[in-house]
Amino acid sequence: MVAGNESSEGPHQLRIGLRRLRTAFAVFGESLGKDGLAPLSAVA
C-alpha cells in the first residue's frame, strides 16, 4: 500500500511513529524491565 501511493506522507508518518516508539522505549524502558521490553523492541 505504501509503495503504490504517490504521496510521501504515509511513509513519513510511519518513520515518525517508529522513532517516537523507540524514544518511548528508551525513556520508559527501565520501568518495563528488560523482560517486558524485549518482545516490544523486537516488533518495532
Tab-separated table of N, CA and C in Angstrom:
chain	number	residue	atom	x	y	z
A	1	MET	N	0.821	-1.184	0.000
A	1	MET	CA	0.000	0.000	0.000
A	1	MET	C	0.872	1.258	0.000
A	2	VAL	N	1.965	1.241	0.738
A	2	VAL	CA	2.839	2.408	0.792
A	2	VAL	C	3.536	2.613	-0.547
A	3	ALA	N	3.977	1.522	-1.194
A	3	ALA	CA	4.712	1.633	-2.452
A	3	ALA	C	3.832	2.168	-3.579
A	4	GLY	N	2.551	1.859	-3.568
A	4	GLY	CA	1.664	2.291	-4.629
A	4	GLY	C	1.136	3.701	-4.472
A	5	ASN	N	1.429	4.316	-3.358
A	5	ASN	CA	0.912	5.649	-3.076
A	5	ASN	C	1.895	6.703	-3.577
A	6	GLU	N	1.396	7.699	-4.299
A	6	GLU	CA	2.265	8.755	-4.814
A	6	GLU	C	2.643	9.766	-3.738
A	7	SER	N	1.869	9.843	-2.689
A	7	SER	CA	2.139	10.776	-1.599
A	7	SER	C	3.228	10.205	-0.698
A	8	SER	N	4.103	11.051	-0.241
A	8	SER	CA	5.161	10.603	0.664
A	8	SER	C	4.753	10.765	2.127
A	9	GLU	N	3.539	11.202	2.373
A	9	GLU	CA	3.092	11.456	3.750
A	9	GLU	C	2.976	10.169	4.559
A	10	GLY	N	2.477	9.097	3.962
A	10	GLY	CA	2.321	7.829	4.675
A	10	GLY	C	3.634	7.281	5.205
A	11	PRO	N	4.642	7.092	4.346
A	11	PRO	CA	5.936	6.603	4.835
A	11	PRO	C	6.573	7.557	5.843
A	12	HIS	N	6.372	8.855	5.634
A	12	HIS	CA	6.913	9.840	6.567
A	12	HIS	C	6.295	9.659	7.956
A	13	GLN	N	4.985	9.509	8.017
A	13	GLN	CA	4.305	9.315	9.292
A	13	GLN	C	4.725	7.999	9.944
A	14	LEU	N	4.963	6.971	9.141
A	14	LEU	CA	5.429	5.692	9.666
A	14	LEU	C	6.794	5.849	10.320
A	15	ARG	N	7.703	6.547	9.667
A	15	ARG	CA	9.034	6.770	10.244
A	15	ARG	C	8.942	7.569	11.534
A	16	ILE	N	8.102	8.587	11.559
A	16	ILE	CA	7.933	9.396	12.766
A	16	ILE	C	7.386	8.542	13.908
A	17	GLY	N	6.386	7.726	13.607
A	17	GLY	CA	5.801	6.867	14.635
A	17	GLY	C	6.802	5.887	15.213
A	18	LEU	N	7.605	5.268	14.349
A	18	LEU	CA	8.615	4.325	14.839
A	18	LEU	C	9.685	5.029	15.661
A	19	ARG	N	10.065	6.230	15.253
A	19	ARG	CA	11.057	6.983	16.017
A	19	ARG	C	10.516	7.333	17.403
A	20	ARG	N	9.258	7.730	17.466
A	20	ARG	CA	8.642	8.055	18.758
A	20	ARG	C	8.514	6.818	19.637
A	21	LEU	N	8.202	5.678	19.027
A	21	LEU	CA	8.093	4.436	19.782
A	21	LEU	C	9.445	4.041	20.369
A	22	ARG	N	10.503	4.141	19.566
A	22	ARG	CA	11.842	3.817	20.069
A	22	ARG	C	12.252	4.771	21.185
A	23	THR	N	11.889	6.043	21.062
A	23	THR	CA	12.196	7.015	22.111
A	23	THR	C	11.454	6.669	23.396
A	24	ALA	N	10.195	6.284	23.276
A	24	ALA	CA	9.420	5.894	24.457
A	24	ALA	C	10.036	4.672	25.124
A	25	PHE	N	10.516	3.710	24.328
A	25	PHE	CA	11.182	2.540	24.898
A	25	PHE	C	12.441	2.958	25.653
A	26	ALA	N	13.185	3.902	25.093
A	26	ALA	CA	14.410	4.356	25.742
A	26	ALA	C	14.102	5.079	27.050
A	27	VAL	N	13.050	5.883	27.055
A	27	VAL	CA	12.704	6.673	28.240
A	27	VAL	C	12.075	5.807	29.327
A	28	PHE	N	11.134	4.945	28.943
A	28	PHE	CA	10.382	4.168	29.918
A	28	PHE	C	10.860	2.728	30.040
A	29	GLY	N	11.935	2.392	29.376
A	29	GLY	CA	12.430	1.021	29.373
A	29	GLY	C	12.755	0.487	30.757
A	30	GLU	N	13.303	1.333	31.610
A	30	GLU	CA	13.648	0.886	32.960
A	30	GLU	C	12.403	0.500	33.745
A	31	SER	N	11.303	1.187	33.524
A	31	SER	CA	10.054	0.870	34.217
A	31	SER	C	9.492	-0.470	33.765
A	32	LEU	N	9.643	-0.771	32.489
A	32	LEU	CA	9.128	-2.030	31.952
A	32	LEU	C	10.031	-3.206	32.285
A	33	GLY	N	11.303	-2.953	32.453
A	33	GLY	CA	12.254	-4.031	32.677
A	33	GLY	C	12.616	-4.684	31.357
A	34	LYS	N	13.736	-5.363	31.349
A	34	LYS	CA	14.198	-5.982	30.106
A	34	LYS	C	13.252	-7.069	29.622
A	35	ASP	N	12.655	-7.812	30.535
A	35	ASP	CA	11.742	-8.883	30.128
A	35	ASP	C	10.486	-8.328	29.467
A	36	GLY	N	10.004	-7.199	29.922
A	36	GLY	CA	8.809	-6.605	29.342
A	36	GLY	C	9.086	-5.842	28.061
A	37	LEU	N	10.308	-5.361	27.907
A	37	LEU	CA	10.659	-4.538	26.760
A	37	LEU	C	11.121	-5.349	25.555
A	38	ALA	N	11.733	-6.482	25.778
A	38	ALA	CA	12.306	-7.277	24.683
A	38	ALA	C	11.288	-7.648	23.600
A	39	PRO	N	10.103	-8.171	23.952
A	39	PRO	CA	9.149	-8.512	22.884
A	39	PRO	C	8.682	-7.287	22.094
A	40	LEU	N	8.536	-6.165	22.765
A	40	LEU	CA	8.099	-4.945	22.082
A	40	LEU	C	9.191	-4.401	21.172
A	41	SER	N	10.434	-4.443	21.616
A	41	SER	CA	11.540	-3.950	20.806
A	41	SER	C	11.743	-4.808	19.570
A	42	ALA	N	11.520	-6.098	19.704
A	42	ALA	CA	11.697	-6.999	18.562
A	42	ALA	C	10.690	-6.685	17.464
A	43	VAL	N	9.485	-6.304	17.839
A	43	VAL	CA	8.442	-5.996	16.864
A	43	VAL	C	8.710	-4.644	16.212
A	44	ALA	N	9.154	-3.674	16.999
A	44	ALA	CA	9.389	-2.329	16.469
A	44	ALA	C	10.701	-2.295	15.746
